[in-house]
Short mmCIF file of C-alpha atoms and ligand atoms in Angstrom, two decimals:
data_model
loop_
_atom_site.label_atom_id
_atom_site.label_comp_id
_atom_site.label_asym_id
_atom_site.label_seq_id
_atom_site.Cartn_x
_atom_site.Cartn_y
_atom_site.Cartn_z
CA UNK U 1340 0.00 0.00 0.00
CA UNK U 1341 0.96 3.59 -0.64
CA UNK U 1342 3.56 5.20 1.63
CA UNK U 1343 3.82 8.96 2.13
CA UNK U 1344 6.73 10.89 3.63
CA UNK U 1345 5.91 12.96 6.72
CA UNK U 1346 7.88 15.14 9.10
CA UNK U 1347 6.49 15.95 12.51
CA UNK U 1348 7.53 16.84 16.03
CA UNK U 1349 6.63 14.55 18.90
CA UNK U 1350 7.11 16.03 22.36
CA UNK U 1351 9.52 18.57 20.89
CA UNK U 1352 11.68 16.12 18.93
CA UNK U 1353 11.71 16.08 15.11
CA UNK U 1354 10.89 12.90 13.19
CA UNK U 1355 10.89 12.14 9.45
CA UNK U 1356 9.54 8.90 8.07
CA UNK U 1357 7.46 7.21 5.41
CA UNK U 1358 4.09 6.01 6.66
CA UNK U 1359 1.53 3.65 5.19
CA UNK U 1360 -1.52 5.83 4.51
CA UNK U 1361 -3.76 3.32 6.35
CA UNK U 1362 -1.99 3.94 9.65
CA UNK U 1363 -3.73 5.83 12.47
CA UNK U 1364 -1.81 8.34 14.54
CA UNK U 1365 -2.41 6.00 17.49
CA UNK U 1366 -0.60 3.16 15.70
CA UNK U 1367 2.23 5.44 14.62
CA UNK U 1368 2.81 6.75 18.15
CA UNK U 1369 2.63 3.36 19.84
CA UNK U 1370 4.96 1.96 17.17
CA UNK U 1371 7.52 4.63 18.08
CA UNK U 1372 7.29 3.65 21.76
CA UNK U 1373 4.81 6.28 22.99
CA UNK U 1374 2.77 3.63 24.72
CA UNK U 1375 1.01 6.08 27.05
CA UNK U 1376 -1.37 6.44 24.10
CA UNK U 1377 -3.98 3.75 24.77
CA UNK U 1378 -6.49 2.14 22.47
CA UNK U 1379 -9.68 1.72 24.48
CA UNK U 1380 -12.42 1.58 21.86
CA UNK U 1381 -10.83 2.56 18.54
CA UNK U 1382 -13.98 4.47 17.54
CA UNK U 1383 -13.82 7.87 19.21
CA UNK U 1384 -15.95 7.02 22.24
CA UNK U 1385 -13.50 6.72 25.15
CA UNK U 1386 -10.68 9.28 24.74
CA UNK U 1387 -7.97 6.91 26.06
CA UNK U 1388 -6.01 7.69 22.88
CA UNK U 1389 -6.20 11.50 23.29
CA UNK U 1390 -3.09 13.41 22.20
CA UNK U 1391 -2.58 17.07 21.33
CA UNK U 1392 -2.05 18.07 17.70
CA UNK U 1393 -0.79 21.65 17.59
CA UNK U 1394 -2.30 22.06 21.05
CA UNK U 1395 -5.72 20.65 20.09
CA UNK U 1396 -7.00 17.46 21.76
CA UNK U 1397 -7.87 14.73 19.26
CA UNK U 1398 -8.66 11.02 19.43
CA UNK U 1399 -5.53 9.58 17.79
CA UNK U 1400 -7.48 6.39 16.88
CA UNK U 1401 -9.60 8.50 14.48
CA UNK U 1402 -6.74 10.53 13.04
CA UNK U 1403 -4.69 9.49 10.02
CA UNK U 1404 -0.95 9.44 10.66
CA UNK U 1405 -0.41 11.35 7.38
CA UNK U 1406 -2.50 14.24 8.77
CA UNK U 1407 0.22 14.76 11.39
CA UNK U 1408 2.62 15.93 8.67
CA UNK U 1409 4.26 19.25 9.70
CA UNK U 1410 2.43 19.24 13.02
CA UNK U 1411 3.52 19.12 16.65
CA UNK U 1412 2.21 16.19 18.70
CA UNK U 1413 2.18 16.00 22.49
CA UNK U 1414 1.71 12.85 24.53
CA UNK U 1415 1.97 12.28 28.28
CA UNK U 1416 5.60 11.16 27.83
CA UNK U 1417 6.51 14.76 27.02
CA UNK U 1418 4.61 16.39 29.87
CA UNK U 1419 7.18 15.82 32.60
CA UNK U 1420 10.26 17.94 32.10
CA UNK U 1421 13.61 17.23 33.83
CA UNK U 1422 12.02 14.52 35.92
CA UNK U 1423 9.31 16.91 37.18
CA UNK U 1424 5.68 16.11 36.60
CA UNK U 1425 3.43 18.75 35.07
CA UNK U 1426 0.98 20.53 37.39
CA UNK U 1427 -1.84 18.53 35.78
CA UNK U 1428 -0.07 15.23 36.45
CA UNK U 1429 0.67 16.27 40.04
CA UNK U 1430 -2.95 17.25 40.59
CA UNK U 1431 -4.20 13.85 39.35
CA UNK U 1432 -1.91 12.11 41.86
CA UNK U 1433 -2.73 14.44 44.74
CA UNK U 1434 -6.47 13.99 44.26
CA UNK U 1435 -6.19 10.23 43.86
CA UNK U 1436 -7.74 10.51 40.40
CA UNK U 1437 -5.88 7.45 39.12
CA UNK U 1438 -7.02 3.89 39.77
CA UNK U 1439 -6.20 1.31 37.06
CA UNK U 1440 -4.67 4.18 35.08
CA UNK U 1441 -5.78 3.12 31.61
CA UNK U 1442 -7.75 6.32 31.03
CA UNK U 1443 -5.19 8.57 32.73
CA UNK U 1444 -2.80 9.56 29.91
CA UNK U 1445 -5.75 10.54 27.70
CA UNK U 1446 -7.43 12.44 30.52
CA UNK U 1447 -4.21 14.24 31.43
CA UNK U 1448 -3.83 15.42 27.84
CA UNK U 1449 -7.49 16.52 27.69
CA UNK U 1450 -7.08 18.46 30.95
CA UNK U 1451 -3.81 19.96 29.71
CA UNK U 1452 -5.37 21.43 26.56
CA UNK U 1453 -8.58 22.32 28.42
CA UNK U 1454 -6.63 24.45 30.91
CA UNK U 1455 -4.29 25.95 28.32
CA UNK U 1456 -7.33 27.27 26.47
CA UNK U 1457 -8.91 28.72 29.59
CA UNK U 1458 -5.98 30.27 31.38
CA UNK U 1459 -7.10 32.42 34.28
CA UNK U 1460 -10.81 31.99 33.67
CA UNK U 1461 -12.81 30.68 36.61
CA UNK U 1462 -14.11 27.15 36.02
CA UNK U 1463 -17.44 25.69 37.00
CA UNK U 1464 -17.93 22.00 37.66
CA UNK U 1465 -20.28 21.99 34.70
CA UNK U 1466 -17.62 23.34 32.32
CA UNK U 1467 -15.07 20.83 33.55
CA UNK U 1468 -17.52 17.98 33.02
CA UNK U 1469 -18.39 19.22 29.52
CA UNK U 1470 -14.73 19.72 28.68
CA UNK U 1471 -13.97 16.11 29.65
CA UNK U 1472 -17.10 14.47 28.19
CA UNK U 1473 -14.99 12.75 25.53
CA UNK U 1474 -13.03 10.71 28.09
CA UNK U 1475 -14.44 7.65 29.83
CA UNK U 1476 -13.16 6.28 33.12
CA UNK U 1477 -14.64 3.04 34.39
CA UNK U 1478 -12.94 3.15 37.81
CA UNK U 1479 -13.02 6.50 39.55
CA UNK U 1480 -16.58 7.72 39.13
CA UNK U 1481 -15.15 11.07 37.91
CA UNK U 1482 -15.41 13.01 41.20
CA UNK U 1483 -11.67 12.82 41.86
CA UNK U 1484 -10.95 13.71 38.24
CA UNK U 1485 -13.07 16.85 38.45
CA UNK U 1486 -11.27 17.79 41.68
CA UNK U 1487 -7.92 17.15 39.99
CA UNK U 1488 -8.82 19.53 37.18
CA UNK U 1489 -9.85 22.19 39.70
CA UNK U 1490 -6.61 21.67 41.62
CA UNK U 1491 -4.52 21.86 38.45
CA UNK U 1492 -6.27 25.10 37.52
CA UNK U 1493 -5.45 26.52 40.97
CA UNK U 1494 -1.80 25.50 40.62
CA UNK U 1495 -1.69 27.11 37.20
CA UNK U 1496 -3.12 30.37 38.54
CA UNK U 1497 -0.71 30.41 41.48
CA UNK U 1498 2.44 29.64 39.53
CA UNK U 1499 1.60 31.54 36.36
CA UNK U 1500 2.79 28.56 34.30
CA UNK U 1501 0.70 25.88 32.69
CA UNK B 506 -4.79 0.04 10.15
CA UNK B 507 -7.82 1.37 8.35
CA UNK B 508 -9.10 -0.97 5.66
CA UNK B 509 -8.37 1.41 2.77
CA UNK B 510 -7.61 0.18 -0.69
CA UNK B 511 -6.94 3.48 -2.36
CA UNK B 512 -6.04 6.89 -1.05
CA UNK B 513 -5.61 10.18 -2.83
CA UNK B 514 -4.57 13.28 -0.93
CA UNK B 515 -6.14 16.17 -2.85
CA UNK B 516 -3.90 19.16 -3.50
CA UNK B 517 -6.80 21.54 -4.14
CA UNK B 518 -10.55 21.49 -4.75
CA UNK B 519 -10.27 20.96 -8.53
CA UNK B 520 -7.85 18.11 -7.99
CA UNK B 521 -10.31 16.54 -5.55
CA UNK B 522 -13.22 16.81 -8.01
CA UNK B 523 -11.05 15.38 -10.81
CA UNK B 524 -10.03 12.45 -8.61
CA UNK B 525 -13.67 11.73 -7.73
CA UNK B 526 -14.71 11.93 -11.39
CA UNK B 527 -11.89 9.58 -12.41
CA UNK B 528 -12.69 7.00 -9.70
CA UNK B 529 -16.44 6.38 -9.46
CA UNK B 530 -16.01 4.22 -6.34
CA UNK B 531 -14.09 6.95 -4.46
CA UNK B 532 -15.65 8.81 -1.50
CA UNK B 533 -14.72 12.08 0.17
CA UNK B 534 -12.78 12.04 3.45
CA UNK B 535 -13.11 15.24 5.53
CA UNK B 536 -12.68 15.03 9.33
CA UNK B 537 -13.19 11.28 9.15
CA UNK B 538 -15.34 10.91 12.28
CA UNK B 539 -17.99 9.11 10.23
CA UNK B 540 -15.79 7.72 7.41
CA UNK B 541 -13.01 6.24 9.55
CA UNK B 542 -15.59 4.57 11.79
CA UNK B 543 -17.14 2.94 8.73
CA UNK B 544 -13.67 1.76 7.67
CA UNK B 545 -13.08 0.33 11.14
CA UNK B 546 -16.31 -1.59 10.75
CA UNK B 547 -15.00 -2.91 7.43
CA UNK B 548 -17.50 -1.01 5.26
CA UNK B 549 -16.11 -1.56 1.76
CA UNK B 550 -18.07 1.43 0.42
CA UNK B 551 -15.39 3.69 1.91
CA UNK B 552 -12.27 1.76 0.83
CA UNK B 553 -11.42 4.30 -1.87
CA UNK B 554 -10.89 7.77 -0.48
CA UNK B 555 -10.19 11.25 -1.75
CA UNK B 556 -8.83 13.13 1.25
CA UNK B 557 -9.84 16.81 1.31
CA UNK B 558 -8.84 17.27 4.98
CA UNK B 559 -5.85 19.47 4.05
CA UNK B 560 -7.72 21.96 1.83
CA UNK B 561 -7.52 25.28 3.69
CA UNK B 562 -9.57 26.95 0.94
CA UNK B 563 -12.65 25.17 2.37
CA UNK B 564 -12.15 26.31 5.96
CA UNK B 565 -13.10 30.01 5.76
CA UNK B 566 -15.65 31.68 8.02
CA UNK B 567 -16.46 35.22 6.89
CA UNK B 568 -19.13 37.80 6.15
CA UNK B 569 -19.36 39.97 3.03
CA UNK B 570 -20.53 43.59 2.89
CA UNK B 571 -24.14 42.53 2.21
CA UNK B 572 -24.16 40.53 5.46
CA UNK B 573 -24.06 37.09 3.84
CA UNK B 574 -22.11 34.72 6.09
CA UNK B 575 -20.05 31.93 4.59
CA UNK B 576 -18.86 28.85 6.47
CA UNK B 577 -16.46 26.55 4.63
CA UNK B 578 -17.46 22.87 4.52
CA UNK B 579 -14.21 21.91 6.29
CA UNK B 580 -14.53 24.34 9.22
CA UNK B 581 -14.51 22.19 12.34
CA UNK B 582 -17.33 22.31 14.87
CA UNK B 583 -15.02 23.82 17.50
CA UNK B 584 -13.83 26.59 15.21
CA UNK B 585 -17.37 27.48 14.18
CA UNK B 586 -18.61 27.45 17.80
CA UNK B 587 -15.81 29.78 18.92
CA UNK B 588 -15.90 32.14 15.94
CA UNK B 589 -16.93 35.73 16.70
CA UNK B 590 -19.14 36.08 13.58
CA UNK B 591 -21.04 32.92 14.47
CA UNK B 592 -21.43 33.85 18.15
CA UNK B 593 -22.83 37.27 17.22
CA UNK B 594 -25.02 36.39 14.24
CA UNK B 595 -25.69 32.65 14.14
CA UNK B 596 -25.80 31.58 17.79
CA UNK B 597 -28.20 28.72 16.97
CA UNK B 598 -25.53 27.18 14.72
CA UNK B 599 -22.99 27.34 17.55
CA UNK B 600 -25.52 25.92 20.02
CA UNK B 601 -26.35 23.03 17.71
CA UNK B 602 -22.75 22.06 16.98
CA UNK B 603 -21.97 22.19 20.71
CA UNK B 604 -24.27 19.17 21.19
CA UNK B 605 -22.14 16.97 18.88
CA UNK B 606 -20.02 14.23 20.50
CA UNK B 607 -17.35 15.43 22.93
CA UNK B 608 -14.50 17.94 22.61
CA UNK B 609 -12.13 15.63 20.70
CA UNK B 610 -14.82 14.85 18.12
CA UNK B 611 -15.83 18.53 17.72
CA UNK B 612 -12.14 19.45 17.22
CA UNK B 613 -11.99 17.26 14.11
CA UNK B 614 -15.55 16.85 12.82
CA UNK B 615 -16.66 19.31 10.14
CA UNK B 616 -20.13 20.76 9.55
CA UNK B 617 -19.77 19.75 5.88
CA UNK B 618 -19.28 16.13 6.94
CA UNK B 619 -22.19 16.31 9.36
CA UNK B 620 -24.60 17.30 6.61
CA UNK B 621 -23.09 15.31 3.67
CA UNK B 622 -23.13 12.14 5.77
CA UNK B 623 -26.91 12.31 5.40
CA UNK B 624 -27.64 11.04 8.91
CA UNK B 625 -31.22 11.65 10.00
CA UNK B 626 -29.85 12.57 13.44
CA UNK B 627 -27.27 15.16 12.26
CA UNK B 628 -27.21 17.85 14.92
CA UNK B 629 -26.49 20.70 12.50
CA UNK B 630 -29.50 19.87 10.32
CA UNK B 631 -32.29 21.65 12.24
CA UNK B 632 -30.38 24.91 12.51
CA UNK B 633 -29.44 24.83 8.83
CA UNK B 634 -33.07 24.12 7.88
CA UNK B 635 -34.65 26.92 9.92
CA UNK B 636 -32.10 29.42 8.55
CA UNK B 637 -32.88 28.34 4.96
CA UNK B 638 -29.17 27.87 4.44
CA UNK B 639 -27.82 27.59 0.90
CA UNK B 640 -25.18 25.04 -0.05
CA UNK B 641 -22.55 25.76 -2.68
CA UNK B 642 -21.46 22.56 -4.38
CA UNK B 643 -18.55 22.02 -6.78
CA UNK B 644 -18.69 19.40 -9.52
CA UNK B 645 -16.63 18.68 -12.65
CA UNK B 646 -18.83 21.01 -14.74
CA UNK B 647 -18.78 23.91 -12.28
CA UNK B 648 -20.60 24.97 -9.15
CA UNK B 649 -24.27 25.01 -8.21
CA UNK B 650 -26.10 26.51 -5.25
CA UNK B 651 -28.97 24.59 -3.68
CA UNK B 652 -31.22 25.13 -0.66
CA UNK B 653 -30.74 22.84 2.34
CA UNK B 654 -34.44 21.96 2.08
CA UNK B 655 -34.44 18.97 -0.25
CA UNK B 656 -30.71 18.24 0.16
CA UNK B 657 -31.44 15.09 2.14
CA UNK B 658 -33.30 12.47 0.11
CA UNK B 659 -33.42 9.51 2.52
CA UNK B 660 -31.54 7.89 5.39
CA UNK B 661 -27.84 8.36 4.55
CA UNK B 662 -28.73 9.83 1.15
CA UNK B 663 -28.36 13.33 -0.28
CA UNK B 664 -28.59 14.96 -3.69
CA UNK B 665 -24.77 15.06 -3.92
CA UNK B 666 -23.45 13.18 -6.92
CA UNK B 667 -20.39 10.98 -6.45
CA UNK B 668 -18.10 13.55 -8.06
CA UNK B 669 -19.43 16.59 -6.18
CA UNK B 670 -17.98 18.32 -3.14
CA UNK B 671 -19.75 20.69 -0.78
CA UNK B 672 -17.70 23.92 -0.70
CA UNK B 673 -19.52 26.12 1.76
CA UNK B 674 -22.72 27.11 3.54
CA UNK B 675 -24.30 30.53 2.89
CA UNK B 676 -26.48 32.35 5.41
CA UNK B 677 -28.39 35.34 4.02
CA UNK B 678 -29.04 38.35 6.27
CA UNK B 679 -32.76 38.23 5.41
CA UNK B 680 -32.87 34.80 7.03
CA UNK B 681 -30.91 35.35 10.22
CA UNK B 682 -31.50 39.03 11.09
CA UNK B 683 -34.27 39.81 13.55
CA UNK B 684 -35.06 36.20 14.43
CA UNK B 685 -34.97 34.35 17.69
CA UNK B 686 -33.79 30.78 17.24
CA UNK B 687 -33.17 27.74 19.41
CA UNK B 688 -32.18 24.08 19.13
CA UNK B 689 -32.91 21.30 21.59
CA UNK B 690 -31.43 17.84 21.34
CA UNK B 691 -33.28 15.19 23.27
CA UNK B 692 -30.89 12.32 23.98
CA UNK B 693 -30.50 9.67 26.66
CA UNK B 694 -27.19 11.11 27.85
CA UNK B 695 -26.18 14.76 28.11
CA UNK B 696 -23.01 14.26 26.01
CA UNK B 697 -21.56 11.71 23.58
CA UNK B 698 -24.96 10.52 22.45
CA UNK B 699 -26.95 10.60 19.23
CA UNK B 700 -30.26 12.51 19.27
CA UNK B 701 -33.47 10.61 19.98
CA UNK B 702 -35.19 13.71 18.59
CA UNK B 703 -33.73 17.09 17.64
CA UNK B 704 -35.85 20.24 17.25
CA UNK B 705 -35.00 23.70 15.97
CA UNK B 706 -37.21 26.79 15.74
CA UNK B 707 -36.70 30.27 14.28
CA UNK B 708 -39.26 32.87 15.20
CA UNK B 709 -40.15 36.36 14.07
CA UNK B 710 -42.49 38.33 16.31
CA UNK B 711 -44.29 41.62 16.25
CA UNK B 712 -45.14 42.35 19.84
CA UNK B 713 -46.58 39.07 21.07
CA UNK B 714 -47.83 38.03 17.61
CA UNK B 715 -45.88 35.42 15.66
CA UNK B 716 -45.22 36.78 12.18
CA UNK B 717 -43.36 33.66 11.12
CA UNK B 718 -42.26 30.38 12.62
CA UNK B 719 -39.81 27.98 11.03
CA UNK B 720 -39.71 24.60 12.66
CA UNK B 721 -37.47 21.59 11.94
CA UNK B 722 -36.96 18.11 13.37
CA UNK B 723 -34.37 15.38 13.13
CA UNK B 724 -35.06 11.66 13.68
CA UNK B 725 -38.77 12.43 13.17
CA UNK B 726 -38.93 11.19 9.56
CA UNK B 727 -36.61 9.44 7.05
CA UNK B 728 -34.72 12.76 6.62
CA UNK B 729 -34.41 15.93 8.69
CA UNK B 730 -37.67 17.83 7.99
CA UNK B 731 -39.34 21.23 8.14
CA UNK B 732 -42.92 21.41 9.40
CA UNK B 733 -45.00 23.36 6.85
CA UNK B 734 -48.42 22.70 8.44
CA UNK B 735 -47.32 23.79 11.89
CA UNK B 736 -45.50 26.82 10.49
CA UNK B 737 -48.58 27.95 8.57
CA UNK B 738 -50.84 27.52 11.59
CA UNK B 739 -48.50 29.59 13.76
CA UNK B 740 -48.36 32.67 11.53
CA UNK B 741 -50.45 35.55 12.85
CA UNK B 742 -51.27 33.93 16.18
CA UNK B 743 -50.45 35.24 19.62
CA UNK B 744 -47.62 33.34 21.30
CA UNK B 745 -49.43 31.86 24.29
CA UNK B 746 -50.29 28.51 25.86
CA UNK B 747 -53.30 28.05 23.59
CA UNK B 748 -51.24 28.52 20.42
CA UNK B 749 -48.48 26.24 21.67
CA UNK B 750 -51.01 23.52 22.49
CA UNK B 751 -52.54 23.91 19.03
CA UNK B 752 -49.11 23.60 17.36
CA UNK B 753 -48.32 20.52 19.43
CA UNK B 754 -51.37 18.87 17.91
CA UNK B 755 -50.77 19.94 14.31
CA UNK B 756 -47.11 18.89 14.31
CA UNK B 757 -48.20 15.23 14.32
CA UNK B 758 -49.16 15.68 10.66
CA UNK B 759 -45.70 17.04 9.77
CA UNK B 760 -43.62 14.13 11.09
CA UNK B 761 -43.46 10.32 10.83
CA UNK B 762 -41.31 9.07 13.70
CA UNK B 763 -40.66 5.35 13.89
CA UNK B 764 -39.74 2.79 16.46
CA UNK B 765 -36.07 1.89 16.89
CA UNK B 766 -34.01 0.43 19.73
CA UNK B 767 -33.50 4.00 20.97
CA UNK B 768 -37.19 4.83 21.40
CA UNK B 769 -40.73 3.71 20.58
CA UNK B 770 -42.74 5.66 18.03
CA UNK B 771 -45.24 6.90 20.63
CA UNK B 772 -42.50 8.08 22.94
CA UNK B 773 -40.84 9.94 20.05
CA UNK B 774 -44.19 11.59 19.22
CA UNK B 775 -44.54 12.65 22.84
CA UNK B 776 -41.07 14.25 22.75
CA UNK B 777 -41.93 15.98 19.46
CA UNK B 778 -45.11 17.51 20.91
CA UNK B 779 -43.23 18.64 24.00
CA UNK B 780 -40.30 20.10 22.05
CA UNK B 781 -42.50 22.14 19.69
CA UNK B 782 -43.71 24.08 22.71
CA UNK B 783 -40.43 24.27 24.58
CA UNK B 784 -38.24 25.22 21.61
CA UNK B 785 -40.70 27.80 20.25
CA UNK B 786 -40.74 29.48 23.69
CA UNK B 787 -36.95 29.31 23.87
CA UNK B 788 -36.69 30.88 20.39
CA UNK B 789 -38.93 33.72 21.59
CA UNK B 790 -36.62 34.24 24.57
CA UNK B 791 -33.64 34.45 22.22
CA UNK B 792 -35.25 37.18 20.15
CA UNK B 793 -33.70 40.58 20.32
CA UNK B 794 -30.14 39.33 20.43
CA UNK B 795 -28.70 38.69 16.96
C1 FAD X 612 -17.86 9.34 19.11
C2 FAD X 612 -18.69 10.05 18.08
C3 FAD X 612 -19.75 10.84 18.48
C4 FAD X 612 -20.54 11.51 17.56
N1 FAD X 612 -21.57 12.28 18.01
C5 FAD X 612 -22.35 12.92 17.12
C6 FAD X 612 -23.44 13.74 17.58
O1 FAD X 612 -23.68 13.87 18.79
N2 FAD X 612 -24.20 14.37 16.64
C7 FAD X 612 -23.96 14.26 15.31
O2 FAD X 612 -24.67 14.88 14.52
N3 FAD X 612 -22.93 13.50 14.83
C8 FAD X 612 -22.13 12.83 15.71
N4 FAD X 612 -21.11 12.05 15.25
C9 FAD X 612 -20.92 11.88 13.81
C10 FAD X 612 -19.86 12.78 13.17
O3 FAD X 612 -18.91 13.21 14.11
C11 FAD X 612 -20.45 14.01 12.49
O4 FAD X 612 -21.41 13.64 11.55
C12 FAD X 612 -19.37 14.85 11.81
O5 FAD X 612 -19.83 16.17 11.69
C13 FAD X 612 -18.92 14.35 10.46
O6 FAD X 612 -17.92 15.23 9.94
P1 FAD X 612 -16.51 14.71 9.40
O7 FAD X 612 -15.78 15.90 8.90
O8 FAD X 612 -15.83 13.89 10.41
O9 FAD X 612 -17.02 13.81 8.17
P2 FAD X 612 -16.39 12.57 7.42
O10 FAD X 612 -16.44 11.37 8.26
O11 FAD X 612 -15.07 12.91 6.82
O12 FAD X 612 -17.47 12.48 6.24
C14 FAD X 612 -18.83 12.16 6.49
C15 FAD X 612 -19.55 11.92 5.16
O13 FAD X 612 -19.71 13.12 4.42
C16 FAD X 612 -19.00 13.07 3.18
N5 FAD X 612 -18.36 14.38 3.07
C17 FAD X 612 -17.66 15.03 4.06
N6 FAD X 612 -17.33 16.26 3.66
C18 FAD X 612 -17.81 16.42 2.40
C19 FAD X 612 -17.79 17.50 1.47
N7 FAD X 612 -17.23 18.69 1.77
N8 FAD X 612 -18.39 17.31 0.26
C20 FAD X 612 -18.98 16.11 -0.03
N9 FAD X 612 -19.04 15.07 0.82
C21 FAD X 612 -18.46 15.22 2.02
C22 FAD X 612 -18.07 11.89 3.29
O14 FAD X 612 -17.81 11.30 2.03
C23 FAD X 612 -18.84 10.97 4.20
O15 FAD X 612 -19.81 10.26 3.48
C24 FAD X 612 -20.27 11.38 16.17
C25 FAD X 612 -19.19 10.59 15.75
C26 FAD X 612 -18.40 9.93 16.69
C27 FAD X 612 -17.24 9.10 16.23
S1 FES X 613 -9.41 4.52 21.54
FE1 FES X 613 -9.64 6.43 20.61
S2 FES X 613 -11.42 7.19 21.52
FE2 FES X 613 -11.32 5.20 22.36
S1 FES X 614 -8.67 4.79 36.33
FE1 FES X 614 -9.32 2.95 35.42
S2 FES X 614 -10.39 3.65 33.68
FE2 FES X 614 -9.96 5.47 34.71
#
């Protein structure tokens, strides 16, 4: 099957390769070792495969790898810098919002883009729930996740960084 | 891996139309939230794809000096919802698209794909119908402009020929200025669910008299529909409980809901009667702001 050349950045690092046009971004990323990107449903329902493409949260299972050409991808692997977790990751741990952890990388990326787009705007529970409606978690019951998002937003406001 | 047999990445709109004309079995790929699901399910009808996802020329959202608003077929739901022109002038479009899927889906899904897919549940359909939106379509022989009314011809079917591409949606000022409009999606869950019934209404009032009502439903017939009998009965009447009750009776002649695993016919009819009243009231509340 047809191969197309693409160049992209993943977590800040440049990659160039030929990809089979049938490949999803999920398959490409997992193939390169970014195994935080999980396949839960493969049909856009669960959000376990959420990554950021130029800062925008997408389900990588429903995204062609060739569409990532010339774009910047972020996965959870890139969120901790110099061994330090991101404020969102810290907040998930502090609120106990992680049980089996399968949904966590996708949720962390959803929260990350959600908060980057709403810097310094007060958040209601309602908005947080709506902003995370594309991610399923079968363990936590969501209360701890909503608290984690609120906590991450507070951290962001206090520190002035994301 | 998606079960594709042939893939053409279009370089521009003409290239895309040429590729479709040259390969009769080829289908358009936009945001892929319907197409890629079909491929996952092994639907051979989508094995040959012409990918228009990269065509920036189909992503514009703008307004000309006459007030006509244009939304490119490839504009994503999120971009349309957040756009200043849409927020100020077509809030019912933004409200409708906000009911689609979840954030990740809205970030990728296009309004063009929502309407070309032909789904009877498409959440943009009611708003497009009550605004009498025009669709500009490109084919090998040139472009044509058609009204949204009549675009859908059956479940999953539209008037689009295999080698035609929807370019953009046009909203005329005469349609959207001075109206109050609302959309309500009745679904089992508040997010990530397909409509059991969708209802949109656009209202013009003079004092408390309805000068015109436009009413549309999804999942109430084999295609999204307008409600001519109800609309005619509403014109010239005072907007009060009596009128709303009357409209809730007449609307039964405008729709043909059916039973599916999601809901029984009678339950759907009950929702339809309820929504006529609720959405018409809501449209009246929205009037003034445009
Ligand atoms: C998890 C999930 C939840 C969803 N929830 C909803 C929902 O709540 N409400 C709802 O209405 N829909 C929903 N959908 C369906 C889908 O997201 C929408 O219909 C979406 O708007 C389709 O747009 P797209 O760009 O992804 O289309 P695609 O999948 O790329 O295309 C859809 C169809 O339209 C054709 N097409 C696309 N663009 C053009 C064009 N410009 N010219 C000609 N033909 C074209 C394609 O050939 C195909 O037949 C959901 C889908 C998923 C996966
Ligand atoms: S695996 Fe992508 S949304 Fe579930
Ligand atoms: S922690 Fe198990 S699915 Fe969310």
